[in-house]
Every structure is written in structure tokens, then in C-alpha cells.
Amino acid sequence: MDALFTALGDPVRWRLVNLLAERPRSVGVLAQLAEARQPQTTKHLQTLERAGIVTSRRTGQRRIYALRAAPLREMAAVLGRLADTADQAGGPGATHDAYGLGLHAERLAAQADGWADGRSFRFHRSLAGRPELVWRHLTDPGLLARWWTPDDLRVSQLLFETREGGRIVQEYRDADDTDGTDRVAGRAEGTVDVVRPGERLAYRLSPLLADGSPAFTAHVEMVIRSTGTGTDLDVHYGITDSTVDSADFVAGVGTGFGQSLDRLTRTLDTYPQDTDTTGITDTPGATDGDADTRSAK
């Protein structure tokens, strides 16, 4: 398939394919219609033939070329599948487009510091596992690193001190940057405010701008309740101290934090439910195990 796309990438060869789609033609006629020299036209046709796009037959003193439809239909099917993947409802492409619309609106709204203060978001997830297990995934850096970013990012460094007044430091990179060669995509710092094991966790977290200053302060409160068969998680996310330059971050809060909680849901769905809640057990398929995670409890 790569050979087909390469062969069709040249504008002269693309013109020849269009001419052959009308009818089989000789080299001389094709050169004339394409306004090209015959030797160069012959070379282009040979490239198309090696790629399987055209076929040729000698008739007397002429060589006649004809277009083969099957390879083009195969390419069309491949392109159609790519388009369907990019255009799937609720997929990454749709999320990116929605973020773009939100970003435009937030940048227009960000006229002065404090412009987003009071903005709040609420999330609810029904999770598999007992409250003790959910609590560990909310506070243990090794488990937090597996879900605490949107889909296009991954945690690369994490400090989470599970005590009131404890520090939080989160550094993240692009999800596709697995060898550490890409630059840090972002960093956030904060403080733990409330720790009630198995019940309630509250903290403040500020994503940092390029100059190291806070974009805004997120006030996050998480409440967990046993449902008998699992755990309900309710999250309130409020914004204060918003700066003009925080628009890009604010625009992504609803989608980004929602994706993080969806990752938490998927993680707990596959986590061994009989795991001893006093220890740490690696889960098969975990993708963020390379994060530098530290905790002071």
C-alpha cells in the first residue's frame, strides 16, 4: 500500500492516472496530453506499473497503458477506514474539535485576572472495588500515576504526601513519549488539605505556566461511599486565582479531568479485587509504571 501512495504522490503521475481513467492510451498520447516529454512520461508510467496501478501491452509500434481499478478501490477502502476512525462519535478527533471550540470561547472570556474564579465542575463515577481500594488509587503515587492524566498525557514524576499539609508535585509528558526524549508537557504543584481515609480527600493543585507561575488554583474535593457492591466517587472541582493566561488550561478541565476519572474506572475494572489493600500489587497492562512516584505518609 505504501508503494501505491508513493507512486500517486507525484503530480505528473496523478495526471496520467486521471487520463488513463478515461480510457487506455499510448505513451505518445499521454505525453502530449500531460504536456510532458515522452522519456519522462515513460519513466512515470513504469513507476505506476511497478506499483500495480497500471498495466501495459505492446500493440504494433505502440505501448498501450490501461488503469487497474482494484488497487484504487483498495486505497479508497483504506482511506475510508482512516476517515471513519478519525470521525468516530466521541473519539479523540471529536474531543479535539470540542476542545478547540471551548478554547476559543475561554480565550475570549479571559480579559482580566480572576475571570474564571468561581467556575466549578462536578463528576460522578461508580467504581469497582471496596472504598479502601479506591482510596489507595486516589492517594498512592504508584497507583495514581496509572490514571491521573487525560488520555493524551502520562505521569512522569509524582509526589503525593497523604497528610494534611502534604505536598503534591505532578509532572507529565506526552503519552507517546516513552523514552523521555520529548520535553515535559506540564507540571502542577499543590497541597493536601483534608485526609479522611476511605471517606474524603481534598487538595489544592495549580498547573504551572511556562514561566513557572500558577495558571489558577484548583480546589478538588473527593468523597467516596460504599455501595455494597462497589464504591461511588463524587468529585467537586472549583477554580480560584485564575490568570489571563490560564484560558488554555481552563478550557480542558471538563474533558481532561473526566478522561482521568474514566481511566480510573477502567483501572479498577481490571484490578484484582482480592488484592491485599495494605500492599501494592502491580496490575497487568499498567502503562505508567515508569513514573518516578514518591509518597510521604
XYZ file of N, CA and C in Angstrom, residues 138-139 144 147-148 160-161 163 165-168 170 188-195 200-206 217-222 235-238 257 261:
120
model
N -6.514 6.718 44.906
C -6.582 8.177 44.977
C -5.368 8.788 45.658
N -4.613 8.010 46.428
C -3.559 8.589 47.262
C -2.186 7.953 47.098
N -1.774 6.205 41.558
C -2.226 7.475 40.977
C -1.648 7.686 39.581
N -3.504 6.644 36.308
C -4.736 7.221 35.762
C -4.826 8.740 35.833
N -3.939 9.404 36.560
C -4.139 10.810 36.903
C -3.679 11.775 35.807
N 3.126 12.679 46.156
C 1.832 12.900 46.804
C 1.965 12.487 48.259
N 2.024 13.489 49.143
C 2.168 13.245 50.571
C 0.776 13.199 51.202
N -1.115 13.457 53.737
C -1.319 14.013 55.076
C -1.730 15.457 54.899
N -1.553 19.148 54.775
C -0.371 19.984 54.603
C 0.680 19.352 53.719
N 0.450 18.115 53.287
C 1.416 17.420 52.451
C 1.535 18.038 51.060
N 2.700 17.852 50.445
C 2.970 18.423 49.128
C 2.471 17.508 48.017
N 2.109 18.147 46.915
C 1.777 17.433 45.680
C 2.615 18.042 44.564
N 3.216 17.112 40.459
C 2.867 16.251 39.334
C 3.538 16.785 38.073
N 2.377 20.529 37.717
C 1.414 21.112 38.655
C 1.926 20.895 40.070
N 1.648 21.845 40.955
C 2.077 21.753 42.347
C 0.914 22.127 43.248
N 0.869 21.501 44.424
C -0.238 21.809 45.312
C -0.031 21.296 46.720
N -1.124 21.305 47.494
C -1.097 20.959 48.904
C -2.334 20.146 49.266
N -2.140 19.124 50.082
C -3.253 18.325 50.576
C -3.908 19.058 51.744
N -5.237 19.183 51.727
C -5.956 19.909 52.770
C -6.685 18.998 53.751
N -7.355 17.972 53.257
C -8.163 17.101 54.112
C -7.867 15.643 53.767
N -7.616 14.835 54.811
C -7.384 13.404 54.627
C -8.247 12.638 55.619
N -12.943 10.858 52.550
C -12.865 12.183 51.922
C -11.412 12.612 51.760
N -11.139 13.184 50.572
C -9.823 13.728 50.267
C -10.018 15.079 49.603
N -9.290 16.087 50.066
C -9.376 17.411 49.450
C -7.963 17.968 49.297
N -7.747 18.632 48.165
C -6.428 19.220 47.928
C -6.556 20.419 46.991
N -5.500 21.246 46.996
C -5.376 22.354 46.053
C -4.234 22.033 45.101
N -4.465 22.281 43.810
C -3.450 21.962 42.814
C -3.432 23.041 41.748
N -2.233 23.547 41.426
C -2.099 24.614 40.430
C -1.238 24.160 39.264
N -5.756 28.077 40.649
C -5.771 27.098 41.733
C -7.029 26.259 41.617
N -6.845 24.950 41.531
C -7.977 24.021 41.529
C -8.199 23.535 42.951
N -9.435 23.637 43.421
C -9.803 23.116 44.740
C -10.611 21.839 44.481
N -9.999 20.706 44.783
C -10.599 19.411 44.445
C -11.025 18.695 45.725
N -12.269 18.293 45.780
C -12.779 17.500 46.901
C -13.331 16.195 46.357
N -12.856 15.084 46.933
C -13.308 13.760 46.528
C -13.970 13.064 47.708
N -16.866 14.035 42.876
C -15.765 14.991 42.829
C -16.310 16.387 42.546
N -15.865 17.347 43.343
C -16.147 18.750 43.069
C -14.826 19.442 42.765
N -14.782 20.129 41.629
C -13.566 20.789 41.151
C -13.885 22.277 40.971
N -13.302 23.122 41.837
C -13.562 24.559 41.771
C -12.308 25.337 41.434
N -10.214 16.209 33.065
C -10.407 15.538 34.352
C -11.402 14.395 34.201
N -10.779 10.403 35.229
C -11.670 9.563 36.034
C -12.139 8.339 35.250
